[in-house]
Structures are given as structure tokens and as C-alpha cells.
Coordinates of C-alpha atoms in Angstrom, one line a residue:
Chain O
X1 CA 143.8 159.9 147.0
X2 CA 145.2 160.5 143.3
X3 CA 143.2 158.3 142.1
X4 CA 139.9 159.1 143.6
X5 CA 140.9 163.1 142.6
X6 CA 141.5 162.3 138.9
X7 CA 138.0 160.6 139.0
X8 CA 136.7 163.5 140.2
X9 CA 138.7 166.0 137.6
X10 CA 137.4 163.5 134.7
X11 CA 134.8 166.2 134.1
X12 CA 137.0 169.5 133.9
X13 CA 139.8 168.0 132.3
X14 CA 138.0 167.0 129.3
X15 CA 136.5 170.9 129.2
X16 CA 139.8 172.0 129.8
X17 CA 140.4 169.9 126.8
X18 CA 138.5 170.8 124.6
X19 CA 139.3 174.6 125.6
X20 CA 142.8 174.1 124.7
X21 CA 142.3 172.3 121.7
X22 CA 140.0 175.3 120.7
X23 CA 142.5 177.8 121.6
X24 CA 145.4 175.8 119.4
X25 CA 142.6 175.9 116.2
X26 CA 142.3 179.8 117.1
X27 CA 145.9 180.2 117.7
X28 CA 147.2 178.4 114.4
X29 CA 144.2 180.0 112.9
X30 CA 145.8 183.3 113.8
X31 CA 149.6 181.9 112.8
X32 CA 149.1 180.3 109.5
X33 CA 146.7 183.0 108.1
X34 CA 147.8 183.8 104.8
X35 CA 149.8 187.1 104.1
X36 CA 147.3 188.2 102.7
X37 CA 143.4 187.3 103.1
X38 CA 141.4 186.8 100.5
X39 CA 138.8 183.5 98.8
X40 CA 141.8 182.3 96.5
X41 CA 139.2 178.8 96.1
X42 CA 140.4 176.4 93.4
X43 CA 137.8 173.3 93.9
X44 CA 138.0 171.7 91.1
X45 CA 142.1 171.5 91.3
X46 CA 141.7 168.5 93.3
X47 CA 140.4 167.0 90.0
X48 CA 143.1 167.2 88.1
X49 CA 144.4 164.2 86.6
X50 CA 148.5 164.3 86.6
X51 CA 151.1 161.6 85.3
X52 CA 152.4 159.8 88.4
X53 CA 155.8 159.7 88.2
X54 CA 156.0 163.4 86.9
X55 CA 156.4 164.6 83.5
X56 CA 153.6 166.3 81.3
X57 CA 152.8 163.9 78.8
X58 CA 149.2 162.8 79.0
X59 CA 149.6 159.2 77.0
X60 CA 146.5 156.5 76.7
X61 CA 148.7 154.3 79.4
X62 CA 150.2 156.5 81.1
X63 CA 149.6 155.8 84.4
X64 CA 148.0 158.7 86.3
X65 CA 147.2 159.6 90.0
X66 CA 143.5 158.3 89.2
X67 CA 144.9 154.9 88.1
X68 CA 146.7 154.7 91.8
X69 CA 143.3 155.4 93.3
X70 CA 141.6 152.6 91.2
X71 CA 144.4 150.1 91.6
X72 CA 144.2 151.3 95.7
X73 CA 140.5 149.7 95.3
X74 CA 141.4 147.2 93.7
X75 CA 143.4 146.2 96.4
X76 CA 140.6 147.5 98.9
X77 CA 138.4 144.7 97.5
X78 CA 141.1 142.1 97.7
X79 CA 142.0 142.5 101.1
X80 CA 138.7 142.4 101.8
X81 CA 136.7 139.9 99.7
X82 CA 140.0 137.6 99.2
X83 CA 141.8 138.2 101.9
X84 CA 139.3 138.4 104.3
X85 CA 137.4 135.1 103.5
X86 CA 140.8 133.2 103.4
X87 CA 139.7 131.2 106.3
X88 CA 136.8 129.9 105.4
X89 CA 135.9 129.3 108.2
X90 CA 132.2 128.3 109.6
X91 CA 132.0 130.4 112.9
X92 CA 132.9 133.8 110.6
X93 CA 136.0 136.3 111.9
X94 CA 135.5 139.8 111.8
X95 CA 136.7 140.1 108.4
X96 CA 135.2 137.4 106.7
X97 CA 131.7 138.5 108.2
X98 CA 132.2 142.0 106.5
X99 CA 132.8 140.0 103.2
X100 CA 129.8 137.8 103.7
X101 CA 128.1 140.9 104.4
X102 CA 128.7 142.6 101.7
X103 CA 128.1 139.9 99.4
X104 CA 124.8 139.0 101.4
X105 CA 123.9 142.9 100.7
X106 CA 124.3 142.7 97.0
X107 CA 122.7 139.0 96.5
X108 CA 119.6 140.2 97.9
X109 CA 119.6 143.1 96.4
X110 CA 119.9 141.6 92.8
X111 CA 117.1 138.8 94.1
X112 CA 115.0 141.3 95.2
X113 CA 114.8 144.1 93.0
X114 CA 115.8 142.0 89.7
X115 CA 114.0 138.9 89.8
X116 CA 115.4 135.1 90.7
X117 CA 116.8 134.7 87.3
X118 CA 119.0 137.6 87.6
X119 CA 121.1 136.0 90.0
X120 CA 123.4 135.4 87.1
X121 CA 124.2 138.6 86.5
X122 CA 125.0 138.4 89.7
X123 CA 129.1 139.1 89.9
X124 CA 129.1 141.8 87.5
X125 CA 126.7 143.8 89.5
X126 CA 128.8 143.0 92.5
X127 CA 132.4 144.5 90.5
X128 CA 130.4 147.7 90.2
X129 CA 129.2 148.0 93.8
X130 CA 132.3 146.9 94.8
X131 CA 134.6 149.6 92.9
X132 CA 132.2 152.8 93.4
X133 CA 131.9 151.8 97.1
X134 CA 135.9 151.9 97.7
X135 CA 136.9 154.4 94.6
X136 CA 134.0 156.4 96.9
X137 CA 135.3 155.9 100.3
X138 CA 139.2 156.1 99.1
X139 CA 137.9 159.4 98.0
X140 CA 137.1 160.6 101.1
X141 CA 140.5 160.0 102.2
X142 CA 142.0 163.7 102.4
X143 CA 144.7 164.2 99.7
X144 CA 143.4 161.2 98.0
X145 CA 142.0 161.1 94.5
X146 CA 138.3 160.2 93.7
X147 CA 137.9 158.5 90.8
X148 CA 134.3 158.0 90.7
X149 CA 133.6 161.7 90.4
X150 CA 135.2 161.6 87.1
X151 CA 132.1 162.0 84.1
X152 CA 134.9 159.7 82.0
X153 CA 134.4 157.1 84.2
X154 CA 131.1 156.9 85.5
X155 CA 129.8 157.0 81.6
X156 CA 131.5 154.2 80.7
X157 CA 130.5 152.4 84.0
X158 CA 126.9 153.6 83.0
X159 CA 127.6 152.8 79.2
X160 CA 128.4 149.5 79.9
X161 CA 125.3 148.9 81.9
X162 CA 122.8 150.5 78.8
X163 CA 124.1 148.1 76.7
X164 CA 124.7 145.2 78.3
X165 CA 120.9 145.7 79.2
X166 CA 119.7 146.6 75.3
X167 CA 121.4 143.4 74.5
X168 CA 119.9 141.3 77.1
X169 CA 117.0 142.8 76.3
X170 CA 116.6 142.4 72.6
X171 CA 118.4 138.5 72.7
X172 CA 115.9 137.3 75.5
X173 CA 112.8 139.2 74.4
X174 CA 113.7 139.9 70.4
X175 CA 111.0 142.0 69.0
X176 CA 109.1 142.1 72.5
X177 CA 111.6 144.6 74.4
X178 CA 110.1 147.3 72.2
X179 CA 107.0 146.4 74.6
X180 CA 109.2 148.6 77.0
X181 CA 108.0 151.6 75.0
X182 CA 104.2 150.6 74.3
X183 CA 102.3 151.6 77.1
X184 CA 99.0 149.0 77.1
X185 CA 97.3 150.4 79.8
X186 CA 96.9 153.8 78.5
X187 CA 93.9 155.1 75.8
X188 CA 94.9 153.6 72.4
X189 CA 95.3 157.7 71.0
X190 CA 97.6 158.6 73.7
X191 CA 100.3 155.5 73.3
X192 CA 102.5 157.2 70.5
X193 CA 102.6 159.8 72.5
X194 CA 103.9 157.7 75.5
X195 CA 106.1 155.8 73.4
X196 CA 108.4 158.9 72.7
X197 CA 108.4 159.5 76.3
X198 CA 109.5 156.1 77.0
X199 CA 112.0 156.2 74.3
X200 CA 113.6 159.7 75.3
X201 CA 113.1 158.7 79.1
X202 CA 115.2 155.3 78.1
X203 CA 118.1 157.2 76.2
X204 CA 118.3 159.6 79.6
X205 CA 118.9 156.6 81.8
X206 CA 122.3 156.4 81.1
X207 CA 122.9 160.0 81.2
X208 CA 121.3 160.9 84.6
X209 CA 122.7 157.2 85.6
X210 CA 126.0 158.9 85.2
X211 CA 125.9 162.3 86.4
X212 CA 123.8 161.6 89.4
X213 CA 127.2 159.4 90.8
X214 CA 130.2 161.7 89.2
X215 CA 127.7 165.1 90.6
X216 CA 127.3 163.5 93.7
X217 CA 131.5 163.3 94.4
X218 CA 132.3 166.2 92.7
X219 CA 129.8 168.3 94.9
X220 CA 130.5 167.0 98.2
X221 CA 134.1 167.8 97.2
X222 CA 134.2 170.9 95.9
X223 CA 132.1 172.0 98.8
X224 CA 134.9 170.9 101.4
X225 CA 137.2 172.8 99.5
X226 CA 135.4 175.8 99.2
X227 CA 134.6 175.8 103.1
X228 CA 138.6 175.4 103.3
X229 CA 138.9 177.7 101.4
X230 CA 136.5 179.9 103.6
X231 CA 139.2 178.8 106.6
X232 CA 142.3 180.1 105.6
X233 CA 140.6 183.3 104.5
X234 CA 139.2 183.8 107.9
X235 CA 141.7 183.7 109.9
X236 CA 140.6 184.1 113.9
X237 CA 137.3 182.6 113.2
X238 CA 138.9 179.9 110.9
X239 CA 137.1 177.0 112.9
X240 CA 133.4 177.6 111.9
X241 CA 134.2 176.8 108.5
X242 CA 136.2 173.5 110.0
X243 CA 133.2 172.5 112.4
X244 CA 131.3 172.7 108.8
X245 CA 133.7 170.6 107.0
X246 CA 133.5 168.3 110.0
X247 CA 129.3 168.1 109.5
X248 CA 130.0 167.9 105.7
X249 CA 132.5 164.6 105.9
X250 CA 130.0 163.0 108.0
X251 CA 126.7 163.3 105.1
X252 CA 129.7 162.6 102.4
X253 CA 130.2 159.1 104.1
X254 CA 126.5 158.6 103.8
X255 CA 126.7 160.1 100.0
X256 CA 129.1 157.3 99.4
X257 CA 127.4 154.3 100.3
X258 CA 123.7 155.7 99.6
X259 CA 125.2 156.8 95.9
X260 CA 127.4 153.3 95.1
X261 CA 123.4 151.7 96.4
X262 CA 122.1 153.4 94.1
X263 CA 123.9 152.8 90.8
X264 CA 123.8 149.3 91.8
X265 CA 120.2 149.7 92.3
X266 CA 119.5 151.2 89.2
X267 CA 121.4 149.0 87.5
X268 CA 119.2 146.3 89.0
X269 CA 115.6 148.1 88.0
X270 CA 117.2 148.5 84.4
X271 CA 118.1 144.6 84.1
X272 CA 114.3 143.5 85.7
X273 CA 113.1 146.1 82.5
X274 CA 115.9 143.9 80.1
X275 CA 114.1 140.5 81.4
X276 CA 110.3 141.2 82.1
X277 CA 109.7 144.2 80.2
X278 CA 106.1 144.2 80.5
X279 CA 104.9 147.2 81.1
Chain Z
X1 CA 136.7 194.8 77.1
X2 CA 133.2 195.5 78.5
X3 CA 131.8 193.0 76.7
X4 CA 134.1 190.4 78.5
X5 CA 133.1 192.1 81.8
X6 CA 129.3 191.9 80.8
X7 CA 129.8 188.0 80.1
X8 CA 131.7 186.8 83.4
X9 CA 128.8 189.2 85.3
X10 CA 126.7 187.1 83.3
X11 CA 128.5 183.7 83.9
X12 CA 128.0 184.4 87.8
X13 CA 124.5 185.6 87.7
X14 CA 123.7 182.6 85.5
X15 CA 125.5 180.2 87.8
X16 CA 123.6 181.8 90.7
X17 CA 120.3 180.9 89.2
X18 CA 121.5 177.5 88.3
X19 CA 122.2 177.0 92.3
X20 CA 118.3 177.7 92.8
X21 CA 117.4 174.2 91.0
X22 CA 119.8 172.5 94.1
X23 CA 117.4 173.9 96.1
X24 CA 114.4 172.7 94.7
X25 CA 115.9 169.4 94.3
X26 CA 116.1 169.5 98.0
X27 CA 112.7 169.9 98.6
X28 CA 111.5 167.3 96.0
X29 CA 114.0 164.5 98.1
X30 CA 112.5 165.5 101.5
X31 CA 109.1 165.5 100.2
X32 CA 109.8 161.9 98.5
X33 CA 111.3 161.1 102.1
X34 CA 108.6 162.5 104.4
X35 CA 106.0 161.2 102.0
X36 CA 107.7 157.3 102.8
X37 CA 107.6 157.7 106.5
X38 CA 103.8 159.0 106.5
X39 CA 103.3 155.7 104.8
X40 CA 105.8 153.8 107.0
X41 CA 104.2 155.1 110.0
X42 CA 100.8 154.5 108.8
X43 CA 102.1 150.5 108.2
X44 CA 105.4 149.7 109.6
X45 CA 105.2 146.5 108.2
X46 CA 105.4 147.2 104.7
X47 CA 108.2 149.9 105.2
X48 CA 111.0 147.8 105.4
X49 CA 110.0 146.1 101.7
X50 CA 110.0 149.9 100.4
X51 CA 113.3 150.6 101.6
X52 CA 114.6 150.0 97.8
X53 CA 112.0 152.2 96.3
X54 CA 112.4 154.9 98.4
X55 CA 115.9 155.1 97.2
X56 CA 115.4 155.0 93.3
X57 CA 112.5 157.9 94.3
X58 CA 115.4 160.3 96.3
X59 CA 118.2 159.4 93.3
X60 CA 115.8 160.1 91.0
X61 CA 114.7 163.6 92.8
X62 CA 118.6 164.4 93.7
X63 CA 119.6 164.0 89.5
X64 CA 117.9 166.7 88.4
X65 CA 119.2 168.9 91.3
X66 CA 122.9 167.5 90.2
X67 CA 122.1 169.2 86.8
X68 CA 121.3 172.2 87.9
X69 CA 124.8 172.0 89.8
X70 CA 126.1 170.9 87.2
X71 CA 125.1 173.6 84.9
X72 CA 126.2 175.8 87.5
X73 CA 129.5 174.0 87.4
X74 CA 129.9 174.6 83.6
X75 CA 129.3 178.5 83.8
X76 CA 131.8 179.0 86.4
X77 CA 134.6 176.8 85.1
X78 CA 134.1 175.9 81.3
X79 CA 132.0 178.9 79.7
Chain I
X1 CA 143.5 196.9 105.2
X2 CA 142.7 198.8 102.6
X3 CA 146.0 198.8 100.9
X4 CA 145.9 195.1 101.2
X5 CA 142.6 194.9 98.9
X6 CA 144.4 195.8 95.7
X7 CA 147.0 193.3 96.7
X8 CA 144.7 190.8 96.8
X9 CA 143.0 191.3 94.1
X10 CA 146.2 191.3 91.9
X11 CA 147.3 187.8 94.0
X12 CA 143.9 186.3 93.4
X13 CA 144.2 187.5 89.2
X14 CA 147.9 186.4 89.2
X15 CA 146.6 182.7 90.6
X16 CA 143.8 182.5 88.7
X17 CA 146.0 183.5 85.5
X18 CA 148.5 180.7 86.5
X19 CA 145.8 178.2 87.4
X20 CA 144.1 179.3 84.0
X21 CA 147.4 178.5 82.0
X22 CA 148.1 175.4 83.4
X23 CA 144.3 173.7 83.4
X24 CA 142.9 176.0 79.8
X25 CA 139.5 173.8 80.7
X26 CA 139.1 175.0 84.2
X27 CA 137.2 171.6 84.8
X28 CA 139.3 168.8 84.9
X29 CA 136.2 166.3 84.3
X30 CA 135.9 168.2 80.8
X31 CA 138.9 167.6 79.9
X32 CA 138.8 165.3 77.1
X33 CA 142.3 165.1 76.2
X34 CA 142.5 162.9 79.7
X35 CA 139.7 160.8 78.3
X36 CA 141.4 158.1 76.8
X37 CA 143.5 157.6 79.7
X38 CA 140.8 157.3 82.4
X39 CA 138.6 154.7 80.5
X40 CA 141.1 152.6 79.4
X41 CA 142.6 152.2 82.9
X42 CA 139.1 152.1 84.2
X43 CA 138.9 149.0 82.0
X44 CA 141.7 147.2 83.3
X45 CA 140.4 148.0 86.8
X46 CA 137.2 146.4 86.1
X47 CA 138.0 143.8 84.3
X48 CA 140.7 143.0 87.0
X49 CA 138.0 143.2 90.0
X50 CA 135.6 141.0 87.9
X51 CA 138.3 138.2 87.7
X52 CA 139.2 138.6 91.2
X53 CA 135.5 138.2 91.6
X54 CA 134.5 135.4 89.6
X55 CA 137.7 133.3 89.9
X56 CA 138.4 133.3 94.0
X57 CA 135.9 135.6 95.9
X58 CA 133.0 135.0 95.3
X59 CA 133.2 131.0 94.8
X60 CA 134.9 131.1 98.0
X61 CA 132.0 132.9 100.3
X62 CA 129.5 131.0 98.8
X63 CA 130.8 128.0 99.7
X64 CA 131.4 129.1 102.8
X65 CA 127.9 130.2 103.1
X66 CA 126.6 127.0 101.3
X67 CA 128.5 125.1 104.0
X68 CA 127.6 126.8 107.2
X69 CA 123.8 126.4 105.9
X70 CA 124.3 122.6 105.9
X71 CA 126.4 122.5 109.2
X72 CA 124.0 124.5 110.3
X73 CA 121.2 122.1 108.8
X74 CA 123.2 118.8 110.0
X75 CA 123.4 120.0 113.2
X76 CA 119.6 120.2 113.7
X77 CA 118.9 117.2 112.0
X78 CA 121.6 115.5 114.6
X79 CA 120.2 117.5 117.2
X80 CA 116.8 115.9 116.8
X81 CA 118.0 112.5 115.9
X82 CA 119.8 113.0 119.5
X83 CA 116.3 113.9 120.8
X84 CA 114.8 110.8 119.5
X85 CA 116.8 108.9 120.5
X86 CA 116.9 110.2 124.3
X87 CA 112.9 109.9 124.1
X88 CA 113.5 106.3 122.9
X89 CA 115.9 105.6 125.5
X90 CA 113.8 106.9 128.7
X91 CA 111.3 104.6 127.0
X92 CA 113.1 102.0 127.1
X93 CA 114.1 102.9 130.8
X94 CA 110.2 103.0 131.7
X95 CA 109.7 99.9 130.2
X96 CA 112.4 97.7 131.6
X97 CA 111.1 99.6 135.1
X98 CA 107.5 98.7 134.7
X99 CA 108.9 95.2 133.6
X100 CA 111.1 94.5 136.6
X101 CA 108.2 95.8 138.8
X102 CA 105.7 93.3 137.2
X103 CA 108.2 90.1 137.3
X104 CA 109.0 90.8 141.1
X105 CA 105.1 91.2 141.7
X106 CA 105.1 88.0 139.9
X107 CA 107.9 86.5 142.2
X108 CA 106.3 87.9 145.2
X109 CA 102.8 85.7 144.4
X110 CA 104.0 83.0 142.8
X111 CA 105.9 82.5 146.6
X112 CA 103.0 83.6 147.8
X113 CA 100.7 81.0 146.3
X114 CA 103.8 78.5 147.0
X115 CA 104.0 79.4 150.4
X116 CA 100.0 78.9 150.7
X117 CA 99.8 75.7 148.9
X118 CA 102.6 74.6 151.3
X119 CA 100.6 75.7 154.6
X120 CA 97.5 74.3 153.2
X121 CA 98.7 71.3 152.7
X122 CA 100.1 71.0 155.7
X123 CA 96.8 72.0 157.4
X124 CA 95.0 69.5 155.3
X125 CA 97.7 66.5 156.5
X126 CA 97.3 67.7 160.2
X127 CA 93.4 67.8 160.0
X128 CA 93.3 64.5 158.2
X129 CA 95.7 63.1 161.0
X130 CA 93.4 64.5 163.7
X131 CA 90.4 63.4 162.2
X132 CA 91.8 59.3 161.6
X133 CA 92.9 60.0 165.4
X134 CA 90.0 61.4 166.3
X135 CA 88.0 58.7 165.1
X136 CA 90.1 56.0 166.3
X137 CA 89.8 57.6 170.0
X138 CA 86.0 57.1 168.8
X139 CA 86.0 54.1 168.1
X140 CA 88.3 53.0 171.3
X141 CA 85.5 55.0 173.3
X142 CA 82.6 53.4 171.7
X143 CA 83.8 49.8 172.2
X144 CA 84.9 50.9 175.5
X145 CA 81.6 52.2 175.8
X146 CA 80.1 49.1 174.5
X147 CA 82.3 46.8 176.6
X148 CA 80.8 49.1 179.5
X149 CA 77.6 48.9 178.8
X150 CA 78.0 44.7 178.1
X151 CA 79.5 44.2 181.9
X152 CA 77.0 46.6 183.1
X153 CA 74.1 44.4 181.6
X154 CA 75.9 41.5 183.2
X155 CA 75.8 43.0 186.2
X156 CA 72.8 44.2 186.0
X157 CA 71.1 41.0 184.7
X158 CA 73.4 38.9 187.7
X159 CA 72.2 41.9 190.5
X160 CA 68.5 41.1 189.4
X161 CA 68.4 37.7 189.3
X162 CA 70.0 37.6 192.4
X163 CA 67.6 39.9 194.2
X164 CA 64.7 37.8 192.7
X165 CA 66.3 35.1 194.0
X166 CA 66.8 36.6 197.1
X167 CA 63.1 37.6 197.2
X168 CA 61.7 34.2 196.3
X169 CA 61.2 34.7 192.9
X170 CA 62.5 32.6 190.2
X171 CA 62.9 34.1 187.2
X172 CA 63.8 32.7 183.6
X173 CA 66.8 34.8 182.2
X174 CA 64.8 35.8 178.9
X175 CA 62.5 37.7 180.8
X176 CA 65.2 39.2 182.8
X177 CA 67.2 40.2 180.1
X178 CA 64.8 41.8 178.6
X179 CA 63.7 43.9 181.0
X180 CA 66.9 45.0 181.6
X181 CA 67.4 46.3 178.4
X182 CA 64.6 48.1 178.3
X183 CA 65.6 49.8 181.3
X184 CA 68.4 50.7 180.0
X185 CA 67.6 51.7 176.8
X186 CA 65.1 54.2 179.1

């Protein structure tokens, strides 16, 4: 009889539910308001790099709230890749599948969009997926620290790749790489022309390589803090602003695995350019 | 004193029109996307090859709109 | 509410003054003085995942990989050599069963043509036996038949020569005898 009865409230007690949860967001909304309403919205605070264990000195090894976020990932990847292929075993566990997948994802994403004989290039394209995808997702974390929306450190992520690929470039190709620049199939008159496009466009890449990932992590973020912001100053109706953040997290997960793709895509397109750079 | 005034009117205003280029960054990635599935509809069996390119195509669209947020950014924070 | 708009105001200046004081940049990503800092532990951080990478991880799921595509590999090749072999072995079945049909089909007429032989001969030995009895009955009829046919000349030639003599007639016995065998041959 109890039983049967609690099968048939199944349906009212998760409304009843979710009415009481709604009244607690509009109650606390009401309780916590601050003394004095008004859009006191700092975004970029959660930016701010601090010393870790306190003080105000800024040194070049002073370790810093980003460099817990980094060595976090770095852990992130150990548990996973290390940790979780420790069995080596044939039929996979759930771990070890997620490894293989991600290494899977990245092999064939370096085969296909870089050529066979980028495979060696392999493992360093796989460190850079590997830390934007966690330092990314670690981000998203609330409280946390993301360290991939820093313009310091995606530059010299984006740094290393432009040279690394002028270098490969020049040493495999010598002279040839300049072919980069010289467009053959357009009119003989208009290749110069070209050519300074090609050259400025080439000089960009590392610029809009960068921003694109640090502009990516520093919007999404600011704009949850700004709807938070848009919370406390609201008071009663605090909870749109919360059902907004809620919407926002969810394309922020997607931003972080579509933007780490990406740089490792890019990174891919500039290394095919470094190796066949017909064009 | 009014000059300062003038400036951080001028800071916002200029932000303001910076946030217009997020915008039309938004319509250059959802043309880039609806554009692919046209084409993937048309022949699903080539889509799943153009996965990659349609990628670069939206990261390319979505940089420029990041620079216009990021110019917006730099009025409001660092002018 | 309206007396709590100029306290706001002054409590969002007074924050933003503080906030201002403590960050002068106002963007933390622009501030270069942190510059150092972030790239050199960046550094460390990728350096350290690229070892982690290259020395343990990566060796490790490839291997892994490598080996489940052989097991993987083995196993089909075993699978089929299992396969072979079960088609080799219902061969060898169908064989041995068409061979142990054809050997007792073998047994069955080679007793056959035994058994025949056997009867045959038998029916050979008893014909031959009925026929040498056969014609040794003959032959005991024939001189039987011979011996009858001698006494019934005798008698014959004796009865005539007695009626002849009983009827006046004398008669030599040439003549006699042969008319009494051309009687009898008649």
C-alpha cells in the first residue's frame, strides 16, 4: 500500500521538489541580498595571479595560484594517461579506454590533418592537447584558477609552435619554405602582391593562434561573473541570472574541448605547411 | 575634471561599439556552420571527412570576434 | 530607495578605488610584471607533461594497442586455422564413412560370390551325380531292355517254329529268325 502510493506520488513529489528548491533560491535570494544593491562586478578579479602561500612578492619562481592549477593538470594527465593505462591490459577498463581514447583522438588527428610523416611530431602535439584540455576543464571548476586564459601563456604555447614550425620548415625545405609565400597559381603581376599577404597572414598565425584560446577562457569567464554579479544585485529574482549561468557552464564545457581541438588543430595545419608547403 | 569624465564616457561608448564586432563574429560562425550542413546534407558521406575543416573555418570566424572582445576588454580595464 | 542610490554609488567608487589600488592594470592578463612568473612555470609544466609523455604514457598505450591489434590478429588467424582444420576433420570423417561403406559392400559380395560359387558347385556335383546315375539306370534299362527283347526273340522264334511245326510245316531256323525280326523291328 506504501509502496504502491509512493509510485503513484513519484510525479508530484519531484514538482513539489523542484518548488521547494525554487522557493529556497528565492528565499536565500531574498536573505543574502547585499545591504545595499547595486552591479559591484569585478570579472577580471578571478584573474589575478597571487603568491600561494601569501605574501606580496611577485618573484620569477615564486610559486603562484596559476602554478597549482598547472601542476593540478599535470597530475590530471597522470592519473589519467599513467595511471589509467597501468594495467595494460587487453580487454581495456574504464580508465584505460579513456586514455586510449584520447590518444586514439590525437593520433588521428595528427595523421589526418598533418600527413603520415608527422606522426613524429606526434607526442609534442599530444603535451599541448593534453595541458589546454585539463588547464581548460580545471578552469571550469568554480573557485579554480584557469591558466589557459592567461595571454602569457598561451603566447608562449603559440610561440613555441611558430617556431618550431619555421625551423622545420626552413631545415626540411631550406630555400623552398619561402614557396609558402609564392602563390603559383595566381597571374604572374599579382604574386608580390600575394606574397605580402601571405607573409603578414603568416606573422598573424601566432597572434590570433593565441588570443583565439586565452579570449575564448577569459570570455566565457568573465561572463559568469558578470551574470553573478547580476544575481546578488537582484535580489528576489536572483535565479534568472543563475538559470543563465547554468546555460552558460554548459557551452563553456563545449568551449573547452572545441578550443583545446582547435589549437591542436591549428597547430597540425601549420606543421602540414612546415612539411609540404606547396601551395 | 571634465575632460576625465569625457574619456571614461568615451572608454564605455568605445567598448560598446567594440561589443558589435562579437556580434558579427557570430554571424560569420553560424554562416560557416549552416553553410557545412547544406553541404552535409546534400552528401552525408563526405561530411564526416570535413569535420576538421569545419572547425579551423568557425576558429578562424570566432578570432576576429575575440578581438573585438578583446578590444572591448582593453577600453574597460586597461585604457 | 532613493537614499540608498548615493550609498551605492559611494560603495561601488570606494570598491572600485580599493580594487584599483591593489590591481593599478585593472587586467590581470596585462600585467607584465607576472610575466616572468607564468612562462617560466608554464615551462616546467610542459616540459614535465612531455616527459611524462614520452617516457611512460605514451610507450605504454601503444603497446597496449600494438598488442591487442596482434591478439586481436592471432586470434583470427587461430580462429581460421581452427576452421580448417574442422573442415579437414569432417573430411576425413566422410571419407573413412564412405570407406567403411564400400569395404562392407565389398564383404557383403565377396560372401556373396562365395556363397554362389559354393551353391554352384554343389548344384554342379549333384547334377553330375544325377546324370552318371541317370545313365547308369540307362544303361541297366537298355540291357534289361535288350535282355528282354533277346528272350522275347527266343520265344518268339521257339512259339513259331513250334506252331509251324504244329501245322506241318518245317521250317529252317534262318528263315524264321528272320522273319521274326522283321516283325519285330515293325
Amino acid at each position: 500500500m506504501a509502496d504502491q502510493s509512493a509510485k503513484q506520488g513519484g510525479g508530484p513529489i519531484i514538482k513539489i521538489a523542484f518548488f521547494v528548491v525554487l522557493a529556497l533560491v528565492l528565499l536565500s535570494g531574498a536573505i543574502f541580498a547585499p545591504e545595499h544593491p547595486g552591479l559591484a562586478i569585478h570579472p577580471m578579479d578571478q584573474f589575478e595571479i597571487k603568491p600561494l602561500f601569501g605574501g606580496d612578492h611577485l618573484g620569477t619562481f615564486t610559486p603562484t595560484n596559476q602554478t597549482l592549477w598547472m601542476v593540478l593538470a599535470i597530475v590530471g594527465i597522470v592519473l589519467l594517461l599513467v595511471v589509467g593505462s597501468r594495467g595494460r591490459a587487453i580487454v581495456p577498463t574504464r580508465g584505460q579506454s579513456i586514455a586510449e581514447l584520447a590518444y586514439g583522438f590525437v593520433y588521428k588527428m595528427v595523421e589526418d590533418v598533418a600527413g603520415k610523416d608527422a606522426v613524429k611530431y606526434f607526442p609534442g602535439i599530444m603535451t599541448l592537447f593534453m595541458f589546454i584540455v585539463f588547464a581548460n576543464f580545471l578552469g571550469l571548476i568554480p573557485t579554480s584558477f584557469t591558466a589557459t586564459s592567461h595571454i602569457a601563456v598561451t603566447a608562449v604555447l603559440a610561440l613555441i609552435v611558430f617556431v618550431f614550425v619555421t625551423v622545420l620548415g626552413f631545415v626540411k625545405n631550406g630555400v623552398g619554405f619561402l614557396g609558402l609565400f609564392w602563390v603559383s597559381a595566381a597571374p604572374l603581376p599579382l604574386r608580390p602582391v600575394l606574397a605580402i599577404i601571405e607573409i603578414i597572414s603568416y606573422f598573424v598565425r601566432p597572434v590570433s593562434h593565441s588570443i583565439r584560446l586565452a579570449g575564448n577562457m577569459m570570455a566565457g569567464h568573465a561572463v559568469i561573473k558578470v551574470f553573478a554579479g547580476f544575481a546578488a544585485a537582484l535580489g528576489l529574482f536572483g535565479f534568472l541570472p543563475i538559470l543563465a549561468i547554468a546555460a552558460f557552464y554548459a557551452l563553456e564545457v563545449l568551449v573547452a574541448f572545441i578550443q583545446a581541438y582547435v589549437f591542436s588543430i591549428l597547430t597540425c595545419v601549420y606543421l602540414k605547411d612546415a612539411l609540404h608547403p606547396s601551395h | 575634471m571634465e575632460l576625465v569624465a569625457a574619456a571614461a564616457l568615451g572608454k564605455f561608448i568605445g567598448a560598446g561599439l567594440a561589443a558589435i564586432g562579437s556580434g558579427a563574429a557570430a554571424i560569420g560562425v553560424g554562416h560557416v556552420a549552416g553553410n557545412f550542413l547544406a553541404g552535409a546534407l546534400r552528401n552525408p558521406s563526405a561530411a564526416a571527412a570535413q569535420t576538421a575543416t569545419l572547425f579551423i573555418g568557425i576558429a578562424f570566424a570566432e578570432a576576429l570576434g575575440i578581438f573585438s572582445f578583446l578590444v572591448a576588454l582593453l577600453l574597460m580595464f586597461a585604457v | 530607495m532613493a537614499s540608498n542610490t548615493q550609498q551605492t554609488t559611494d560603495a561601488a567608487h570606494g570598491a572600485d578605488a580599493a580594487h584599483g589600488g591593489a590591481e593599478a592594470a585593472g587586467m590581470p592578463q596585462l600585467d607584465f610584471s607576472t610575466f616572468g612568473n607564468q612562462i617560466f612555470w608554464l615551462v616546467v609544466t610542459l616540459v614535465v607533461i612531455y616527459l611524462v609523455l614520452t617516457k611512460v604514457a605514451l610507450p605504454r598505450i601503444e603497446a597496449v594497442l600494438a598488442e591487442r591489434r596482434g591478439t586481436i590478429t592471432s586470434d583470427l588467424a587461430a580462429a581460421e586455422e581452427l576452421k580448417q582444420k574442422a573442415v579437414e576433420a569432417e573430411e576425413a570423417y566422410n571419407k573413412a564413412l564412405a570407406d567403411a561403406r564400400a569395404e562392407a559392400n565389398k564383404i557383403v559380395a565377396d560372401a556373396r560370390a562365395e556363397i554362389q560359387g559354393e551353391v554352384d558347385a554343389a548344384a554342379a556335383k549333384a547334377d553330375a551325380e544325377i546324370a552318371a546315375k541317370a545313365a547308369e539306370s540307362e544303361a541297366a534299362i537298355a540291357e534289361i531292355r535288350a535282355g528282354a527283347v533277346d528272350s522275347v526273340k527266343a520265344v518268339a522264334k521257339d512259339t513259331a517254329k513250334e506252331i509251324l511245326a504244329s501245322l506241318g510245316y518245317k521250317a529252317d531256323a534262318k528263315s524264321i529268325t528272320a522273319a521274326v525280326t522283321s516283325r519285330m523291328k515293325g
